[in-house]
Structures are given as structure tokens and as C-alpha cells.
Short mmCIF file of C-alpha atoms and ligand atoms in Angstrom, two decimals:
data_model
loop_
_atom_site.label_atom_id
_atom_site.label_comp_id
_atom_site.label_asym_id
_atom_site.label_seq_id
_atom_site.Cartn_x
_atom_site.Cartn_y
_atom_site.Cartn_z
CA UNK A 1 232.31 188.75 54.72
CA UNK A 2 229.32 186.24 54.57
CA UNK A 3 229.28 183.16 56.65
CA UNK A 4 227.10 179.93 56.11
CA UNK A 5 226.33 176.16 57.28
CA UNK A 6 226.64 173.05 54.48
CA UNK A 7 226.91 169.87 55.09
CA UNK A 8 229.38 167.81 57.57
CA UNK A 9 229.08 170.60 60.07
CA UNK A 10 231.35 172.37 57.75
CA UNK A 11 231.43 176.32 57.28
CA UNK A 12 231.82 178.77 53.93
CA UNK A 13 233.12 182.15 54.37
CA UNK A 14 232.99 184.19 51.10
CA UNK A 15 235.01 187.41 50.98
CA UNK A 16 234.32 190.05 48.47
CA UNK A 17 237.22 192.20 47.22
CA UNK A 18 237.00 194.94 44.34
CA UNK A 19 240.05 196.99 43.10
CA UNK A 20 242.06 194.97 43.37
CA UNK A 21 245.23 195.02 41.84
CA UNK A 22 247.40 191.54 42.77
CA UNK A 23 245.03 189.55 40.62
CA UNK A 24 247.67 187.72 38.52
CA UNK A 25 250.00 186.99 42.23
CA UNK A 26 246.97 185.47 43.84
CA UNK A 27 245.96 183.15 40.66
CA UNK A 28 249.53 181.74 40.30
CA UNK A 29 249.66 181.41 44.65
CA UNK A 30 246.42 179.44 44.63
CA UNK A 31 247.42 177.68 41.58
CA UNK A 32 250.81 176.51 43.93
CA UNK A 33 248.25 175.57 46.22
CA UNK A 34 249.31 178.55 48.82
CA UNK A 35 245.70 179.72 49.16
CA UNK A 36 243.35 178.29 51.29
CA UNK A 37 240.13 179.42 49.31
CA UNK A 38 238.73 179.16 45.67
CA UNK A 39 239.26 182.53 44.45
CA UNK A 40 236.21 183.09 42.09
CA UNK A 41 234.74 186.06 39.70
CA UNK A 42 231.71 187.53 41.08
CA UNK A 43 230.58 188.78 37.71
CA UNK A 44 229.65 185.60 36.76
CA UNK A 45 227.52 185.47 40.43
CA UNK A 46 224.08 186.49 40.87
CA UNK A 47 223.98 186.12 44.88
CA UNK A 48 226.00 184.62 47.27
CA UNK A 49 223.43 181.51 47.70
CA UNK A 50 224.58 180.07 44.38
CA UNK A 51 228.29 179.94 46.30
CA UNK A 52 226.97 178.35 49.10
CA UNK A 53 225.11 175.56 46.77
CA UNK A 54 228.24 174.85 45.08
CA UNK A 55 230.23 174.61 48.17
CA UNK A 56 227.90 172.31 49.78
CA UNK A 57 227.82 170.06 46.50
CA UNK A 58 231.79 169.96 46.66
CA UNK A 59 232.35 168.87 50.38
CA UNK A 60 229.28 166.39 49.25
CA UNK A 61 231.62 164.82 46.35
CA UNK A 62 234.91 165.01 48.53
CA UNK A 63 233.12 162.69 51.15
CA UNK A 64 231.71 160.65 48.67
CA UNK A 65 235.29 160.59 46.67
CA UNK A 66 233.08 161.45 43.06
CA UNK A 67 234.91 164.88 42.93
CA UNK A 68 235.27 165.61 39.18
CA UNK A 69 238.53 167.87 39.76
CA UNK A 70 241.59 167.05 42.30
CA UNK A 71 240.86 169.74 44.90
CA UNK A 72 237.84 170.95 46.89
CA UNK A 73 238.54 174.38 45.53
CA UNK A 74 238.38 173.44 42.30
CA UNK A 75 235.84 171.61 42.51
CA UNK A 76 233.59 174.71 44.24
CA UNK A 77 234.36 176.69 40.79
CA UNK A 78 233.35 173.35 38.57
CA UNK A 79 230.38 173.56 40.64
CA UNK A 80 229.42 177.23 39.49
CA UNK A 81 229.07 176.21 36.33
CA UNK A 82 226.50 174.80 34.23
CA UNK A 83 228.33 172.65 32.04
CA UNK A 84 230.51 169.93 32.72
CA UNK A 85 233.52 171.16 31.09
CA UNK A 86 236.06 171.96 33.58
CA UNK A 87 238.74 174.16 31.63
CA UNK A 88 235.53 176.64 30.87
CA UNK A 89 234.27 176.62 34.15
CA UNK A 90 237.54 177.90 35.09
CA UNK A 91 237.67 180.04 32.54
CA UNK A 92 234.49 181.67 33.54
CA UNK A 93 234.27 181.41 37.38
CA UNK A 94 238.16 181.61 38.08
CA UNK A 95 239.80 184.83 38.19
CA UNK A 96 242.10 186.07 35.53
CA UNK A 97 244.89 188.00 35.24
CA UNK A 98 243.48 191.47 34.48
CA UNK A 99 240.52 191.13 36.80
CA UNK A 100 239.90 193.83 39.51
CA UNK A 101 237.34 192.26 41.65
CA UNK A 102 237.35 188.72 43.08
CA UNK A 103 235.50 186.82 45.54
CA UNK A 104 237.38 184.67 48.20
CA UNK A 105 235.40 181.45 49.45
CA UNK A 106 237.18 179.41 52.19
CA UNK A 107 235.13 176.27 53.31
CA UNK A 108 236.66 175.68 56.64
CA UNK A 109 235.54 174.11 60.61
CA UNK A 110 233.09 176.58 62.55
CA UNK A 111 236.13 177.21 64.78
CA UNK A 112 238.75 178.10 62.26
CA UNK A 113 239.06 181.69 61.47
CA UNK A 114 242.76 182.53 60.88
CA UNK A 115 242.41 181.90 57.40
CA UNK A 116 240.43 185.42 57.57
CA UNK A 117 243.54 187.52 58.13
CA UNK A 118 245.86 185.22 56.00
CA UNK A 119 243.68 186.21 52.90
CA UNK A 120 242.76 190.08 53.90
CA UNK A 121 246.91 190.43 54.19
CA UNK A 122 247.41 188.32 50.55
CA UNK A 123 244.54 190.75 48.65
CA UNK A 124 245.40 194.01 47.76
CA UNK A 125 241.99 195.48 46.80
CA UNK A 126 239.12 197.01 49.26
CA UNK A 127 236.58 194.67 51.14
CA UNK A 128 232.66 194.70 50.39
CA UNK A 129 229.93 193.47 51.48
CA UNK A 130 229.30 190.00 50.33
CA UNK A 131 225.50 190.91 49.38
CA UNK A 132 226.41 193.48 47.19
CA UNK A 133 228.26 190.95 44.71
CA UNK A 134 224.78 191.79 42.63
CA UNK A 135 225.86 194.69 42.00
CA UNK A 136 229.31 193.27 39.94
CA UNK A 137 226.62 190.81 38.30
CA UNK A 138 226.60 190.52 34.53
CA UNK A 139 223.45 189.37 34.21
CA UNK A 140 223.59 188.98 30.27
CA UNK A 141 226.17 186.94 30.23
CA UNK A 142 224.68 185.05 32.66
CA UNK A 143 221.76 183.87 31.27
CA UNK A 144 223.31 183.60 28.09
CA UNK A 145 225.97 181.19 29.79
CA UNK A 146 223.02 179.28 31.22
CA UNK A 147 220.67 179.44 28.65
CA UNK A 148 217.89 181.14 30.61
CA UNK A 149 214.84 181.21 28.59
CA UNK A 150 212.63 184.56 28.81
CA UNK A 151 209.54 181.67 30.01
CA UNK A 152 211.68 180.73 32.84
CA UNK A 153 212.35 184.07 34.21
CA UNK A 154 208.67 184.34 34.55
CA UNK A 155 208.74 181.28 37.16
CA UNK A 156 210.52 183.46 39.87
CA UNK A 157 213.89 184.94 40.41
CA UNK A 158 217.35 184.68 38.04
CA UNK A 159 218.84 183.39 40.68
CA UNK A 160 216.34 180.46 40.98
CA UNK A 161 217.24 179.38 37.13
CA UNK A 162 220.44 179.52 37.83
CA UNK A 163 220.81 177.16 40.87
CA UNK A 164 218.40 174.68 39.42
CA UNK A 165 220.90 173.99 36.57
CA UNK A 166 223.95 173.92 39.05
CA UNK A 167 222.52 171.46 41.24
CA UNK A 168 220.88 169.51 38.17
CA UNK A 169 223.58 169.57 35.26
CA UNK A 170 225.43 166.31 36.18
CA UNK A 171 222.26 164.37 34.57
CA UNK A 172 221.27 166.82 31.67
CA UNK B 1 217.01 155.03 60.59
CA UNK B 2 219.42 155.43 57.46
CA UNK B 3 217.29 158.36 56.36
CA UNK B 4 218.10 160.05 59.13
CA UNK B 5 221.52 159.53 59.53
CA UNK B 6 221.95 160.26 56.04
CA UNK B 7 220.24 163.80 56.65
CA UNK B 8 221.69 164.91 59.25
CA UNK B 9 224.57 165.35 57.01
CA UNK B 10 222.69 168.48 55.29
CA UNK B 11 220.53 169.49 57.91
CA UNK B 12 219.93 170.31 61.27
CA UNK B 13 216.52 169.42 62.05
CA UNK B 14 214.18 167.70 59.86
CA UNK B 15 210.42 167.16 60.34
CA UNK B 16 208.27 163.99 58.71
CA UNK B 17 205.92 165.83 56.03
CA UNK B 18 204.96 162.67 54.64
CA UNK B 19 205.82 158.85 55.34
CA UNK B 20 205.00 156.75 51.87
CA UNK B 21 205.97 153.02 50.59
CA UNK B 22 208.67 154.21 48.12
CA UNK B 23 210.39 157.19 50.07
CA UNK B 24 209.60 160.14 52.70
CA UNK B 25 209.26 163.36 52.42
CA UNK B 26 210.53 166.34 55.00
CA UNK B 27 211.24 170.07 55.70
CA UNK B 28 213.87 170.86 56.85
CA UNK B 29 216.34 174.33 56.93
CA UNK B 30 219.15 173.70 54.60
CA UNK B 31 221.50 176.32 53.36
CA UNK B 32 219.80 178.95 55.15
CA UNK B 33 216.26 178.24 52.84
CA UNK B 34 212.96 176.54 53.48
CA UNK B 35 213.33 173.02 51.89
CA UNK B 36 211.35 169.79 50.97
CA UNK B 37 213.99 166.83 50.77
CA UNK B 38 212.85 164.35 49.12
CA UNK B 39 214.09 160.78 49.77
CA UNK B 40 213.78 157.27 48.21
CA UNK B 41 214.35 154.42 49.63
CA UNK B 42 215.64 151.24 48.62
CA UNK B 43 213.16 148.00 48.14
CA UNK B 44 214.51 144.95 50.03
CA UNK B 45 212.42 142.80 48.19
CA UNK B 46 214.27 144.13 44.81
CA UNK B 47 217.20 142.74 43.37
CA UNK B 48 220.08 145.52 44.83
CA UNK B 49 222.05 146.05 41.81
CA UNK B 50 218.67 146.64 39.87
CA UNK B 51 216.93 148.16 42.70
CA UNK B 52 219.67 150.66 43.08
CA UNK B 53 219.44 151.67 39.09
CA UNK B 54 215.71 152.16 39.28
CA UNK B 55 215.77 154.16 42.11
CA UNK B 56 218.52 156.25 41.06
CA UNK B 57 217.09 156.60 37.46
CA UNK B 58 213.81 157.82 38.97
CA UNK B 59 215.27 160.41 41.22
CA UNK B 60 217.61 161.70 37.70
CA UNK B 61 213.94 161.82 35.41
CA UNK B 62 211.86 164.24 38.16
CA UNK B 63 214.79 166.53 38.32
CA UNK B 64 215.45 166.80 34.89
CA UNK B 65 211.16 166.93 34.91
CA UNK B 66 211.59 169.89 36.74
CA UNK B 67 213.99 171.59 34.87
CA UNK B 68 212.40 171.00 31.14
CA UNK B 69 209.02 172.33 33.13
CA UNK B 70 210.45 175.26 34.60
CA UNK B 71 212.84 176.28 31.32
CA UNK B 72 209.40 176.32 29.40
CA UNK B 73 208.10 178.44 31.92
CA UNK B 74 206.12 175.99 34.21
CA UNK B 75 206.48 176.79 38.00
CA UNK B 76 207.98 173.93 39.48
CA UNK B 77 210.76 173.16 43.06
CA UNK B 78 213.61 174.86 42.30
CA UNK B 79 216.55 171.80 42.99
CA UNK B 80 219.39 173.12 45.36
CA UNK B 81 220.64 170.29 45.88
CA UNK B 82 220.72 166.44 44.56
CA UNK B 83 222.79 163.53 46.84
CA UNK B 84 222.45 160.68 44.57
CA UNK B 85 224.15 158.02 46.83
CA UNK B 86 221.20 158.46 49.11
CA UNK B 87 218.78 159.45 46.55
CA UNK B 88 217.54 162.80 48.29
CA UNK B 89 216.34 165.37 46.38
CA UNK B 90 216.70 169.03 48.34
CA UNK B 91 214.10 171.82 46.91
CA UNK B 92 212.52 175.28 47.46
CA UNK B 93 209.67 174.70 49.74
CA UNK B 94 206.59 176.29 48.19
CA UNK B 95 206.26 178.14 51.33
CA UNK B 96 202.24 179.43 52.16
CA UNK B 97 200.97 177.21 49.72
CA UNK B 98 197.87 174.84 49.47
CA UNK B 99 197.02 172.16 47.38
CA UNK B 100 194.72 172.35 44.29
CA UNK B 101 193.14 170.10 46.10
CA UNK B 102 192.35 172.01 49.43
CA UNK B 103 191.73 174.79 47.61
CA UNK B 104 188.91 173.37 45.63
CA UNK B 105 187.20 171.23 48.25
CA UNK B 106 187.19 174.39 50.69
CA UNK B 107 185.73 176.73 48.09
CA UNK B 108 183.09 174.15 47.18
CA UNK B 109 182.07 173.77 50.98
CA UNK B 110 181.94 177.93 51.31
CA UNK B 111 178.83 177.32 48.96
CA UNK B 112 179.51 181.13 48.26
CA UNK B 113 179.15 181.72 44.48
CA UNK B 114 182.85 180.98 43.32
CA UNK B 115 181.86 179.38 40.66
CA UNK B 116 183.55 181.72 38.10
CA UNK B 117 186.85 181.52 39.71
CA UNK B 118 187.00 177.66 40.02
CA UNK B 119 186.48 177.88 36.53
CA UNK B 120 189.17 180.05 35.85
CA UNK B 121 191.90 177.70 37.87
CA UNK B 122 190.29 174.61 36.14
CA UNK B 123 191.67 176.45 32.73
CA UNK B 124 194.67 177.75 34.27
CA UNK B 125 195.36 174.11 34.64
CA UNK B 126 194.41 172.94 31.46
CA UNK B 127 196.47 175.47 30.11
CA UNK B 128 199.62 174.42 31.82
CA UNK B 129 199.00 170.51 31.13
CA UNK B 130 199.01 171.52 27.40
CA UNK B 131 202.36 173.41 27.57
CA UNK B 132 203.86 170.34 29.48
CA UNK B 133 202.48 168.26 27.30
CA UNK B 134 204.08 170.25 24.05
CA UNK B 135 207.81 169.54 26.09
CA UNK B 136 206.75 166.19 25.95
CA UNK B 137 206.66 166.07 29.90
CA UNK B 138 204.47 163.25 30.68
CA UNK B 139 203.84 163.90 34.92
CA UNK B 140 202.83 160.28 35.68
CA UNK B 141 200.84 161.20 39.05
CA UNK B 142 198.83 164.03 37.82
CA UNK B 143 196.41 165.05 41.09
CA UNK B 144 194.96 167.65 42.51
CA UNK B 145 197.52 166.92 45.08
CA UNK B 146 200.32 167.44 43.22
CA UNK B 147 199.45 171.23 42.21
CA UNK B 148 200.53 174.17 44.88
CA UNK B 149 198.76 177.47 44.79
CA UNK B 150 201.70 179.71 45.81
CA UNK B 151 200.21 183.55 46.91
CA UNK B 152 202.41 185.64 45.21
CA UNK B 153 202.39 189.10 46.59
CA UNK B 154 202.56 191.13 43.82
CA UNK B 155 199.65 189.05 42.07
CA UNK B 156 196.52 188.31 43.44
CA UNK B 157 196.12 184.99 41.02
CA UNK B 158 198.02 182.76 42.64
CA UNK B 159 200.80 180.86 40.74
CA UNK B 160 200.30 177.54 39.92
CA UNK B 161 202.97 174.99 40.70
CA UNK B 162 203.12 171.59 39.99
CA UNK B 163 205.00 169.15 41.95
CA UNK B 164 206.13 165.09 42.48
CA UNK B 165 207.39 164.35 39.06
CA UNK B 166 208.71 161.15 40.49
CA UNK B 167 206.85 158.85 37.78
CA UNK B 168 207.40 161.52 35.15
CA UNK B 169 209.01 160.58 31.49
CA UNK B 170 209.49 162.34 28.68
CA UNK B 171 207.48 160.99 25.48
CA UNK B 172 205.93 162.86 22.65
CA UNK B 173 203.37 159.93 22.28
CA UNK B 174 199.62 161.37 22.02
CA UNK B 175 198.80 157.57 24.15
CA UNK B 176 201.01 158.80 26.36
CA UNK B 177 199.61 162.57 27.23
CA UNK B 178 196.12 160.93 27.17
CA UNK B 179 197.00 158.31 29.75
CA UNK B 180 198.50 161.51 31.89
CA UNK B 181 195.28 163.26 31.34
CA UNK B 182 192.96 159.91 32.11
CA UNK B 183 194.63 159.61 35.67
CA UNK B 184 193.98 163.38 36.29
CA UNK B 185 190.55 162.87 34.96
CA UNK B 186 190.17 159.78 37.64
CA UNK B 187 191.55 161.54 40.08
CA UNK B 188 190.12 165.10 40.12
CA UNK B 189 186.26 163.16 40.09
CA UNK B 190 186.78 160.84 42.58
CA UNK B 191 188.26 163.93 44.91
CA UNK B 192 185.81 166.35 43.89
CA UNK B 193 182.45 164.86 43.14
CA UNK B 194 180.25 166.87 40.56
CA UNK B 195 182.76 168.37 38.88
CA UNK B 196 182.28 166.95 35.60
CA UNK B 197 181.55 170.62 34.28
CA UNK B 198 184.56 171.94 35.75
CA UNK B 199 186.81 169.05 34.33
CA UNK B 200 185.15 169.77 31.29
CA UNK B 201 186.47 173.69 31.13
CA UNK B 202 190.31 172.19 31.94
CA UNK B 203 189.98 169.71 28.85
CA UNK B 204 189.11 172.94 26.99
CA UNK B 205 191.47 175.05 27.39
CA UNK B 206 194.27 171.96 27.28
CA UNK B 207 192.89 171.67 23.71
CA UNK B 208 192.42 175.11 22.86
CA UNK B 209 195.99 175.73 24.38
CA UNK B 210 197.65 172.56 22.43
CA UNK B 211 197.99 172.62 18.48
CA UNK B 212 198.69 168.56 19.63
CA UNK B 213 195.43 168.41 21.30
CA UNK B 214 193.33 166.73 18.77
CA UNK B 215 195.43 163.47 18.68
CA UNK B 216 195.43 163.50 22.62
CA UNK B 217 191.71 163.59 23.76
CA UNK B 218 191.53 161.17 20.95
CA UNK B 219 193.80 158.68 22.38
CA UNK B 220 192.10 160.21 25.94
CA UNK B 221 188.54 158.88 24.44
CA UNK B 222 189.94 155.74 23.63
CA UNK B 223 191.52 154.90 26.82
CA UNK B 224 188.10 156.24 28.79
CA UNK B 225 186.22 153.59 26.69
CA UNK B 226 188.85 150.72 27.51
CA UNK B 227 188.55 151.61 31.12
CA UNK B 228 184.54 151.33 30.82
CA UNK B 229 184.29 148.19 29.19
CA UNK B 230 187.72 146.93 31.95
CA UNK B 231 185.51 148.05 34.67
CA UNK B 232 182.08 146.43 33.24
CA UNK B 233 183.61 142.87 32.49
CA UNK B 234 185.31 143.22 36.53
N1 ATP C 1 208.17 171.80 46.99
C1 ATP C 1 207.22 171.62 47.91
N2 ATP C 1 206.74 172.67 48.62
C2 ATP C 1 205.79 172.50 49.56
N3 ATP C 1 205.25 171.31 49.86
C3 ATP C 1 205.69 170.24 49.19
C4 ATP C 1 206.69 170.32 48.17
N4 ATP C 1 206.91 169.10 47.68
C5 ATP C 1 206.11 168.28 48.36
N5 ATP C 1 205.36 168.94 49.26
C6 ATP C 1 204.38 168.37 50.19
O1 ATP C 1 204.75 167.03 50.49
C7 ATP C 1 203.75 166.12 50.02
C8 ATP C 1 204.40 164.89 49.39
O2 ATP C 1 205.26 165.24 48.33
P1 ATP C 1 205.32 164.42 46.98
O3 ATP C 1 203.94 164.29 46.44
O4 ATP C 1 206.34 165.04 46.09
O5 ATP C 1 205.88 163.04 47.52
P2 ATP C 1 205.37 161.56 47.27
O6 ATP C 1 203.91 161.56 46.99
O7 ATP C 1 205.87 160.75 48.40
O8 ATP C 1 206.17 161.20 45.97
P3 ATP C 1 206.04 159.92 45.02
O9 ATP C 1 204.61 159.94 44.51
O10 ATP C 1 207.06 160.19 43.96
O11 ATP C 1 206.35 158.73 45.86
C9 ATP C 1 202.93 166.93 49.01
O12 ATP C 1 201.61 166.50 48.92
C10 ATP C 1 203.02 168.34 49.54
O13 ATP C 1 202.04 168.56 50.53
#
């Protein structure tokens, strides 16, 4: 479990599971709306910064009413994306059916922390560190996804690239 | 102020790096990273409607600056964040950096022979100008201000990183790349007198690094000798 500040005083949690095997029950509760959290796939993750930009940009949109999708959750997985496509970002930063490890992000007040044991009784799979969500990275489909250029990898870290063209690809 | 209040919305603390006539610039902690926020202000004296376009449309062309820079592999801020209702842009703080600038005027005073390796920088950075240049990245405020020398601790060169793209456009226009390069030119002599040599060894390696060069220092030449005869009729 990793735990971070974004704007509006407002908190992220992010929860990483792997085996798990209710993948397909937690996609159709959170599509009824009966999960408090965006339920995302790590493998499309490099590190759990890139969560924390998205979540940030989301509450930012909410406030501002601009959201491009009808839910905060949603809009944290539109966020992960680089394109502005919606049904592919879901595609590739939502969970499927068949997947087996997931990552649980709950934006939420610095004093709220029920939601914790809500989700850990709703996932069937076994907790991990939130750092080591690197370690479920694909990074070639990654930066094939974001069209990272061999150049730009020389500028500093994958993660870098990657966050640049979150935060930038509303105006590209 | 509205800048603050507007802030305070990201961050917890913010400190005043830089108070200018179009916008300010602080650091400030935000998700958990050392960050430069950039913000613009609004010009009372400007029509709102229009004032709020150009404002917004300058804060969209130094991201996307930054991006088409960094994609061809020129270090530039990495953008975490972008609130375009306030016009704030959030980046990586080059953290332990100096300025080209600094860096040149202190080497000059250690009037130790570093001759060679002011030399090198000087084609470091004509090298990088000409790779801009070939994305058609026109900087609009080139200085020796607006380049960081990041120490890197793997490498001892430092990495280069250029920064304030806020009057940047893109243009494939030789005028255009030649202008960019005059202001430089203006710039780096008036900051660092006798230098002429050393400006000389960045215009060479921008044109040995450019197969667009040729059409640039022309158009540079031309604008040099407009600016002569400007300045001897005024
Ligand atoms: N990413 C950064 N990392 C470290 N320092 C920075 C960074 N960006 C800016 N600075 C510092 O802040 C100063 C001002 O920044 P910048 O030049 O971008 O703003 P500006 O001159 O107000 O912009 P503009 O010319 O668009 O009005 C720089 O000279 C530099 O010292």
C-alpha cells in the first residue's frame, strides 16, 4: 500500500494485488459502481508516480467540471493514457477479465481509511508492495504504446517520457 | 494574491524563484518531487477574451516545445502537471544545476586555463541548437540563462538542458532559426564579453551538426547586417 498528497488536500492510496483470481467479479462490481477505487493494470505502469500524476490531473478536472469521462475513476485510467481515446485507455489501463494482477487506487480524505479493508475483503489475490509494480512492467509495450523514441530515453528515465506525455497529451 | 491561492491547491509551500512582468516562477514540493511551477498571469491592460487565448496558447506551445525537444532527445523539464485555467505549468526541477551562464562567467574569472573545456560546452551547444533547429523548434529566448548544466553522476560532462520555451514556435523557416541564433548571438556577447572566439566554435559545430545550416547562418548574416545598419542610422 502506497499513500500520497494531490491537490485539494486530497489523498491516493494505490494497492497492489497479484494472483488474483476474482478479476472478472471486481470489473463488473466497479463497473455497477460498487467499488470505491479505479481498478487499473500495473503492466501497463512503470512506477507508482505516473498513478499519482493521473490522480492529481483527475481531482484537477472534477473541480474544474472539464472531466472527459463521467466518474473520477474513470477519469484516473483516461489519465494513464497517452491518447485521448477513452475506450483504449480502458482497454489498456483497465483490468480485464483474465488478468491476475491489478492495482487498486482509491483517491479519498486524509482521514478516510475504511475503504482499505472494504477492498482487501473484495480482492482475492495476495498484497505487494506498491514499489514493486516495476517488476509487472511491460516495458515494450510501453514505449511502444507511447511512442518512446530511443533519443528520448537518453534524456533520463522511462518513467520521465512517460509522464511528460500524460500530463501533455490534451494539446498534442 | 490569485497566484497563490491558486497554488495552494497543488502545493504546500511555495517559494518566489523569480518575480517577472508576464508570470512568476516558484519551487515548490508537489507530488512528492522537486518542482518549478510556472505561472502566467493575465494582462489587465489586454482585452480578456483575447488576453485569455494568448496566454493560454503560450503556455500549450512551451509544453508541446518541451516535448518535441525531449522526444528528439534534447534534455528539457519533464511536465507533471499542466492547470490550464490558471495557466501553471508544474515541472522537474533541474535540481543542482547552474546556468550556462554562471558557469561560464565563473570559469572565466578562475583565469585557470579552461579554455579547452569552454570550448567544448560552446559546441555542445551548438550541437544541440542544430538538432532543435532540424525539429523545427524555434526557442524564442535563447540565453545563456535559459541553459542548465545538470551534474549527472554517472557522467562527469554535465547534461545540458535547455529551459523557458515560453516564446518558442515551431517553424522550419531558415529566417526563423537565424533570428533564434541572432538573439543568442546578442545575448551570449553582451553577458560574456570577449567571447567572440568561443561564439565562433558554437556557430561551428551548429553548422557542422545541421545539413540545414547553410541556409541559416545565411539568413543569420543577413539579419546581423540589418541590425548594423538599424543600429548605425539610431
Ligand atoms: N526546470 C527548472 N529547474 C531549475 N530551475 C529552473 C527551472 N525552470 C526555471 N528555473 C529557474 O527559474 C528561472 C526563471 O525561469 P524561466 O526562465 O523559465 O521563467 P521566465 O524567464 O519568467 O519565463 P518567460 O521568459 O517565459 O517569461 C530560471 O532562470 C532558472 O533559474
Amino acid at each position: 500500500m502506497l499513500n500520497g498528497s494531490i491537490c485539494f488536500q486530497q489523498r491516493v492510496t494505490q494497492i497492489l494485488y497479484k494472483d488474483v483470481k476474482n478479476a472478472a467479479e471486481l470489473r463488473r462490481k466497479a463497473m455497477e459502481g460498487n467499488i470505491n477505487g479505479a481498478l487499473v493494470n500495473p503492466t501497463m505502469l512503470v512506477g507508482p508516480f505516473q498513478v499519482l500524476v493521473a490522480a492529481n490531473k483527475a481531482v484537477h478536472l472534477q473541480t474544474t467540471g472539464k472531466m472527459k469521462t463521467k466518474t473520477l475513476n474513470a477519469e484516473i485510467i483516461f489519465n494513464l493514457s497517452p491518447t485521448n481515446n477513452i475506450s483504449e485507455a480502458f482497454k489498456r489501463f483497465g483490468i480485464s477479465d483474465g488478468d491476475h494482477s491489478i492495482l487498486v487506487v482509491v483517491v479519498h480524505k486524509s482521514d478516510e481509511v475504511q475503504f482499505v479493508s472494504d477492498i482487501s475483503a473484495m480482492v482475492d489475490g495476495q498484497q505487494l508492495p506498491v514499489d514493486d509494480v516495476s517488476s509487472l512492467s511491460d516495458f515494450n509495450k510501453i514505449k511502444k504504446l507511447f511512442k518512446i523514441t530511443p533519443q528520448e530515453e537518453k534524456c533520463g528515465p522511462l518513467l520521465d517520457a512517460v509522464v511528460c506525455r500524460m500530463a501533455i497529451k490534451d494539446v498534442l | 494574491m490569485a497566484g497563490q491561492t491558486t497554488l495552494s491547491r497543488f502545493v504546500g509551500k511555495a517559494d518566489l524563484v523569480k518575480q517577472g512582468a508576464e508570470g512568476r516562477v516558484y519551487r515548490a514540493q508537489f507530488l512528492g518531487k522537486p518542482t518549478i511551477v510556472k505561472e502566467r498571469f493575465r494582462k489587465r491592460y489586454r482585452h480578456p477574451v483575447l488576453d485569455e487565448k494568448l496566454t493560454h496558447r503560450r503556455t500549450v506551445q512551451e509544453v508541446r516545445s518541451i516535448l518535441r525537444c525531449r522526444r528528439a532527445g534534447i534534455s528539457a523539464p519533464v511536465v507533471y502537471f499542466v492547470d490550464y485555467t490558471s495557466h501553471c505549468i508544474f515541472m522537474e526541477e533541474i535540481a543542482g544545476s547552474s546556468t550556462v551562464r554562471d558557469h561560464i562567467v565563473s570559469t572565466q574569472q578562475a583565469n585557470s586555463c579552461k579554455e579547452l573545456e569552454l570550448q567544448q560546452l560552446a559546441e555542445r551547444i551548438g550541437r544541440i541548437l542544430a538538432k532543435m533547429h532540424d525539429e523545427d523548434v524555434i526557442h524564442g529566448d535563447l540565453t545563456t540563462s535559459n541553459m542548465l548544466l545538470r551534474c549527472s553522476s554517472q557522467d562527469t560532462e554535465s547534461d545540458l538542458v535547455l529551459i523557458d520555451f515560453g516564446l518558442s514556435y515551431i517553424s522550419s523557416l531558415p529566417e526563423d532559426k537565424g533570428v533564434d541564433l541572432y538573439v543568442l548571438e546578442k545575448a551570449f556577447l553582451s553577458s560574456h564579453p570577449n567571447t567572440n572566439v568561443l561564439f565562433e566554435k558554437l556557430l561551428q559545430s551548429y553548422t557542422k551538426s545541421s545539413k540545414k545550416s547553410p541556409a541559416v547562418i545565411k539568413k543569420l548574416d543577413e539579419v546581423r547586417l540589418r541590425g548594423r545598419k538599424r543600429s548605425m542610422v539610431g
